[in-house]
PDB file of C-alpha atoms in Angstrom:
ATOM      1  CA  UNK A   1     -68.119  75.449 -65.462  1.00  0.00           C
ATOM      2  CA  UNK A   2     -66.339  71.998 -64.835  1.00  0.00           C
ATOM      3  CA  UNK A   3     -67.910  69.082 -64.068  1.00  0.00           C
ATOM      4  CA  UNK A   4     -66.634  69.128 -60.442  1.00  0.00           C
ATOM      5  CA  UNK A   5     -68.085  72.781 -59.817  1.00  0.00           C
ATOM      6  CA  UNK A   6     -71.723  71.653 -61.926  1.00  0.00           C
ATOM      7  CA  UNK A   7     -71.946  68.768 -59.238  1.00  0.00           C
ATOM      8  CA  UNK A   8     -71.232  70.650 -56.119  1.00  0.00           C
ATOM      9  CA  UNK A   9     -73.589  73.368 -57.189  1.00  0.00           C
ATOM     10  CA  UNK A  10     -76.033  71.247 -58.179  1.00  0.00           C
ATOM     11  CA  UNK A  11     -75.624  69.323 -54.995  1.00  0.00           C
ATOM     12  CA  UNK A  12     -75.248  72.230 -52.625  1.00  0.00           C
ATOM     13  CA  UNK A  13     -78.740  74.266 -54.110  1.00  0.00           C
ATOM     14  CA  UNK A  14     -80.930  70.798 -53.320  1.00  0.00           C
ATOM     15  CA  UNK A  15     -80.991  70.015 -56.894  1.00  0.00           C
ATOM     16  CA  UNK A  16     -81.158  65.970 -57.942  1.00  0.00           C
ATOM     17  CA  UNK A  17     -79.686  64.962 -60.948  1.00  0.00           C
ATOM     18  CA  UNK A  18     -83.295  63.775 -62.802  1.00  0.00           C
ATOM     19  CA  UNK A  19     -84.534  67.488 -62.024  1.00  0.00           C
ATOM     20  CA  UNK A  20     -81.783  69.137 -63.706  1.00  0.00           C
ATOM     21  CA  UNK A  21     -82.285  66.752 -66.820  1.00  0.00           C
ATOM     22  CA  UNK A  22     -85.539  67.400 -66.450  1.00  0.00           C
ATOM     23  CA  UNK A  23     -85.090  71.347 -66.598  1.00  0.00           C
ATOM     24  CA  UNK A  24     -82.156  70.629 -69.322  1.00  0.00           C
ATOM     25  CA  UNK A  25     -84.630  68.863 -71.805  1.00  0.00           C
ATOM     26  CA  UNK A  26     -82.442  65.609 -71.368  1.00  0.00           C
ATOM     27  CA  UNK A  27     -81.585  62.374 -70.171  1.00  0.00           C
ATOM     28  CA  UNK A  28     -80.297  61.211 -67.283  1.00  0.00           C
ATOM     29  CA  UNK A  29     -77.144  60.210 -68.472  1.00  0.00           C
ATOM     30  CA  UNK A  30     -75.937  63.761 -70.086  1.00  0.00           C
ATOM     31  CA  UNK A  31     -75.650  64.841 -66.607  1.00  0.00           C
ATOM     32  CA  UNK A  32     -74.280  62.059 -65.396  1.00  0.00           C
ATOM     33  CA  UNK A  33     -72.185  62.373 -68.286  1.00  0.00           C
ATOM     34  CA  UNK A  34     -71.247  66.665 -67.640  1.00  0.00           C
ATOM     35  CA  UNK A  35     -70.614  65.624 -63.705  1.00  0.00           C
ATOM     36  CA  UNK A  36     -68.267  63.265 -64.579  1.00  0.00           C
ATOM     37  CA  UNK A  37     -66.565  65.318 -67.542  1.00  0.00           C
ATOM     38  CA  UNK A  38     -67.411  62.801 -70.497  1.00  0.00           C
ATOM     39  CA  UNK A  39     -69.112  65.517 -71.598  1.00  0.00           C
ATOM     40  CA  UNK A  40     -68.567  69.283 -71.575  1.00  0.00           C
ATOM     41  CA  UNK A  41     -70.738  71.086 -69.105  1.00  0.00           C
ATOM     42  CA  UNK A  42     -72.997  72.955 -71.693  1.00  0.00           C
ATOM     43  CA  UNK A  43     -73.168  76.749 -70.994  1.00  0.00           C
ATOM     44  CA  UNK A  44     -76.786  77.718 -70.699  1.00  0.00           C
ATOM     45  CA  UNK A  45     -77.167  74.290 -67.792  1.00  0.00           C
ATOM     46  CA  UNK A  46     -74.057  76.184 -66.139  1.00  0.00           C
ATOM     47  CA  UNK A  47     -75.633  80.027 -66.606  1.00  0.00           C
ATOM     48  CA  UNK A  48     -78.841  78.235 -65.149  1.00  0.00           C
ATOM     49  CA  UNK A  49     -77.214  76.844 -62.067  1.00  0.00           C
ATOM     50  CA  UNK A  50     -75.353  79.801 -61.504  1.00  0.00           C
ATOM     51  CA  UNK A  51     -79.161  81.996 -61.928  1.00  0.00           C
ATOM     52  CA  UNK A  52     -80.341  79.827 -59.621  1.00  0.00           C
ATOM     53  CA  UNK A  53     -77.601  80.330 -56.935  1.00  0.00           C
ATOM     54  CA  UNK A  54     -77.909  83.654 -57.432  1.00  0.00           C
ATOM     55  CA  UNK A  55     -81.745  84.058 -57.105  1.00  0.00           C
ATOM     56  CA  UNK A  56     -81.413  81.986 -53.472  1.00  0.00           C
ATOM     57  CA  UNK A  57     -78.325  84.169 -52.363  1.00  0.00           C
ATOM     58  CA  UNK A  58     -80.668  87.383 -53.313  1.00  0.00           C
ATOM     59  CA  UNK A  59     -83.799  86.028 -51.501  1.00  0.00           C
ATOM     60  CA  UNK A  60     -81.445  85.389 -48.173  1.00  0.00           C
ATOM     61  CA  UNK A  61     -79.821  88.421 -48.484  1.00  0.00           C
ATOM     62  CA  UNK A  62     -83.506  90.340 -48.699  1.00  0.00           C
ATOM     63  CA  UNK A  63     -84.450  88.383 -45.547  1.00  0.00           C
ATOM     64  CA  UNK A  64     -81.096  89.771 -43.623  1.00  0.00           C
ATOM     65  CA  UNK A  65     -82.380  93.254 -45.114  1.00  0.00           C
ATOM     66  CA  UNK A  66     -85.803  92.671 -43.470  1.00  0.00           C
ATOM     67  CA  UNK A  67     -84.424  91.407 -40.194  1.00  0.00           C
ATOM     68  CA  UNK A  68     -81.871  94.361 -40.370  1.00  0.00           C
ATOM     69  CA  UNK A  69     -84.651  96.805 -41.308  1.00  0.00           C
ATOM     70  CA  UNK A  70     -86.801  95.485 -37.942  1.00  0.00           C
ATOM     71  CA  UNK A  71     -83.812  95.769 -35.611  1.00  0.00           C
ATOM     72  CA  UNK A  72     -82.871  99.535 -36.956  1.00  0.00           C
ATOM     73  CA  UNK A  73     -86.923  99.964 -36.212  1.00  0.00           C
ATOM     74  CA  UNK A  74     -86.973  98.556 -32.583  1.00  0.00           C
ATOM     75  CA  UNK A  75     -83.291  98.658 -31.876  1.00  0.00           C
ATOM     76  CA  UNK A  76     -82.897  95.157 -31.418  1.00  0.00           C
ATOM     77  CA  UNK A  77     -83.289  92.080 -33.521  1.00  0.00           C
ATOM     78  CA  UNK A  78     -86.655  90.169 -33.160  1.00  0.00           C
ATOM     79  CA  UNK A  79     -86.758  87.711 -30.224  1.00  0.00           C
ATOM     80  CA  UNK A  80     -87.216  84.824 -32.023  1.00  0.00           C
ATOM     81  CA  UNK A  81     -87.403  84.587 -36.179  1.00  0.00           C
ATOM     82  CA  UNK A  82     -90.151  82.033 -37.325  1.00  0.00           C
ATOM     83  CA  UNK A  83     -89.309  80.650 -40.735  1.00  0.00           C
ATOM     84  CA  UNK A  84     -91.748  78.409 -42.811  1.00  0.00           C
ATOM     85  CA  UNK A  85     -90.360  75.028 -44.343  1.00  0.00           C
ATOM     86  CA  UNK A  86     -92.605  73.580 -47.049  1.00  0.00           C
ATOM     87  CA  UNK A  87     -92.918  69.199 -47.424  1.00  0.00           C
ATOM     88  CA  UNK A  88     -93.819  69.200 -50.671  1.00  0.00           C
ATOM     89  CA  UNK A  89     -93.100  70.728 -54.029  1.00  0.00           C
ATOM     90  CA  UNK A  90     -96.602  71.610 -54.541  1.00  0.00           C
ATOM     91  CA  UNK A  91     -96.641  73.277 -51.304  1.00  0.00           C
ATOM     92  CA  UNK A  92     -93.769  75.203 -52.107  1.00  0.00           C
ATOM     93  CA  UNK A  93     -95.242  76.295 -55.446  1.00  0.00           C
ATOM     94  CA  UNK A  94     -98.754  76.967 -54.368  1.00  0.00           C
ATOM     95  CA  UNK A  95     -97.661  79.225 -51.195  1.00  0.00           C
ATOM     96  CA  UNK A  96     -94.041  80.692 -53.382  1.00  0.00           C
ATOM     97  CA  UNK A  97     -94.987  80.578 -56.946  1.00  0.00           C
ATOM     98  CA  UNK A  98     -91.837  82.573 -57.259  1.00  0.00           C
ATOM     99  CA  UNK A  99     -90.041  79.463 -57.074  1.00  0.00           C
ATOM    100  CA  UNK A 100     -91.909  77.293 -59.572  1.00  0.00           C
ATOM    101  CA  UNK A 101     -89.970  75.145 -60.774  1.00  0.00           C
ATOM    102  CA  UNK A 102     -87.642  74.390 -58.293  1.00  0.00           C
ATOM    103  CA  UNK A 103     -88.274  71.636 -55.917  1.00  0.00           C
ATOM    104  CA  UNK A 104     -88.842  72.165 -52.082  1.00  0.00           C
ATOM    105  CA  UNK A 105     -85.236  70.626 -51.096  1.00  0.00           C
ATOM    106  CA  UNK A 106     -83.964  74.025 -53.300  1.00  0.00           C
ATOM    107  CA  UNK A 107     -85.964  76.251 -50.495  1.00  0.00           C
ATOM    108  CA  UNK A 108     -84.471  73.618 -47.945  1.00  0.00           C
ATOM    109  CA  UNK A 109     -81.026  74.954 -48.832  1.00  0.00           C
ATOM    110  CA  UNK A 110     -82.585  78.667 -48.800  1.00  0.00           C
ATOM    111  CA  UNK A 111     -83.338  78.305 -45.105  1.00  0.00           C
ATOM    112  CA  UNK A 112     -80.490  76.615 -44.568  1.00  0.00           C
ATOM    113  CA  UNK A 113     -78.115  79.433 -45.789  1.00  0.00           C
ATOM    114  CA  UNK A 114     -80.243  82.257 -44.338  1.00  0.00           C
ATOM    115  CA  UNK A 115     -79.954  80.296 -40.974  1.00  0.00           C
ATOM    116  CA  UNK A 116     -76.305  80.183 -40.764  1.00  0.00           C
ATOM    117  CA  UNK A 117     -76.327  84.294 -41.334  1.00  0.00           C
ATOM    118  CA  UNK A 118     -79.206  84.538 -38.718  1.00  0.00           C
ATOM    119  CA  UNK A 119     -76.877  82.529 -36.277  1.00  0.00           C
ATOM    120  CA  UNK A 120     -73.862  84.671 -37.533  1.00  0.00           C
ATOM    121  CA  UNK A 121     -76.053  87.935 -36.386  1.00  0.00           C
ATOM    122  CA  UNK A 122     -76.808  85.860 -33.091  1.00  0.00           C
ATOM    123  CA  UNK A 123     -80.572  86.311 -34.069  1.00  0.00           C
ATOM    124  CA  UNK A 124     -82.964  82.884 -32.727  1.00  0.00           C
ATOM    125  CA  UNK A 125     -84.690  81.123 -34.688  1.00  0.00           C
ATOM    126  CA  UNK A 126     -86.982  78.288 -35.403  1.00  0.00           C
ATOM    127  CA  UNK A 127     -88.076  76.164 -38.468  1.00  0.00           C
ATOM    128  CA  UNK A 128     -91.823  74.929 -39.070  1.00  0.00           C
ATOM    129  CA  UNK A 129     -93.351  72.823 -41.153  1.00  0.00           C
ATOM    130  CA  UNK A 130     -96.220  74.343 -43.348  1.00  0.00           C
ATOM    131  CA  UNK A 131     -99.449  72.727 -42.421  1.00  0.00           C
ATOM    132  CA  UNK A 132    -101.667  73.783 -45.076  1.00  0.00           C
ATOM    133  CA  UNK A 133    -104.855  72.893 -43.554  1.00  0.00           C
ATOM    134  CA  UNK A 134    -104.113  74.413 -39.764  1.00  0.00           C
ATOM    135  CA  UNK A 135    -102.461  77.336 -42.293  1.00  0.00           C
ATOM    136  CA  UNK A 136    -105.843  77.880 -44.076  1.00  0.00           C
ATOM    137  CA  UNK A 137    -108.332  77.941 -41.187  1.00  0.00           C
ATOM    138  CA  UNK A 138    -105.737  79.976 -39.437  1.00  0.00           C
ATOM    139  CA  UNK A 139    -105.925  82.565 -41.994  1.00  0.00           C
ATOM    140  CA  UNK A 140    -109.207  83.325 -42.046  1.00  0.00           C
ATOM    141  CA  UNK A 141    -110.001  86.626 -43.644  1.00  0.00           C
ATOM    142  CA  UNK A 142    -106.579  87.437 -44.098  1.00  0.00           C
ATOM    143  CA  UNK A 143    -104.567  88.195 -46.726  1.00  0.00           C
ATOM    144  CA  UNK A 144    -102.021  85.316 -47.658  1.00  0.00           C
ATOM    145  CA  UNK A 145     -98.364  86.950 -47.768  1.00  0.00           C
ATOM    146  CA  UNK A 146     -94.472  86.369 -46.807  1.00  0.00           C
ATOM    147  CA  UNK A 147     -95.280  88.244 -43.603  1.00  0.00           C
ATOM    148  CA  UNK A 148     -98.667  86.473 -42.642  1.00  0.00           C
ATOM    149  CA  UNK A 149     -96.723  83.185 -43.230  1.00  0.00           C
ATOM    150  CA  UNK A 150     -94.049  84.304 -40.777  1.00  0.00           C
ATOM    151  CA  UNK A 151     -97.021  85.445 -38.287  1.00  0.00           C
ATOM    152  CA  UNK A 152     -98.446  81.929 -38.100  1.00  0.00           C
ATOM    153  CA  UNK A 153     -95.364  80.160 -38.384  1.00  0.00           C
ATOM    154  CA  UNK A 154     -94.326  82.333 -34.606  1.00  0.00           C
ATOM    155  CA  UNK A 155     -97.172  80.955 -33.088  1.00  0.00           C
ATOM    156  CA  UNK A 156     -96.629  77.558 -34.143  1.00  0.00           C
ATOM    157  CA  UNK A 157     -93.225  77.783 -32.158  1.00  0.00           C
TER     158      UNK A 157
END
């Protein structure tokens, strides 16, 4: 990976520069240092950028499938496709433990992708902020999930 392609990746998936030191087990300045090609990009912080990439292309590409699946049901696509944004890291992680560690501007980038294929499919759509509290005395009873999420996130449009 060169430097140019490690910054634009890491740029592109909502990554800052402390996070992926962070994940990396270093400084700062070593990726400062691989971005500006001082220092050779080292190949398991490039195979983790490119898993990461990877991991958000699958999870858009399993929301097209779902979408896909619905219209094939009803023969048409939904009216309107709610999607959830999270604030905070720790909401992200407490409501999508599947993507601890990454930070909430990652799943920022997620939604951003999957909107540009929803818009591509001509499919509406709207983007809501997770309230946790309204979220939690919304639910009730009911089972926290993906597709509850969506449920309340639709009527918060």
């Amino acid at each position: 990976m060169t430097p140019a392609e490690l910054k634009t990746m890491r740029e592109s998936l909502g990554l800052t520069a402390q996070w992926l030191a962070d994940q990396a087990g270093v400084k700062l300045r070593s990726v400062q240092y691989w971005e500006s090609g001082r220092s050779p990009v080292p190949e398991d912080v490039a195979g983790m950028i490119n898993q990461i990439e990877a991991s958000i292309n699958y999870a858009v590409g399993q929301a097209v499938e779902i979408i896909n699946a619905a219209k094939k049901k009803q023969g048409c696509y939904p009216e309107l496709v709610a999607l959830v944004r999270y604030r905070t890291d720790e909401d992200l992680w407490r409501f999508r433990g599947d993507m601890r560690p990454l930070p909430a501007t990652a799943h920022a980038e997620l939604l951003a992708r999957l909107t540009r294929e929803l818009s591509k499919m001509g499919v509406e759509f709207r983007i809501v902020y997770m309230e946790v509290a309204t979220y939690i005395e919304w639910l009730g009873n009911r089972s926290d999930n993906e597709s509850t999420r969506a449920e309340w996130a639709s009527q918060q449009v």
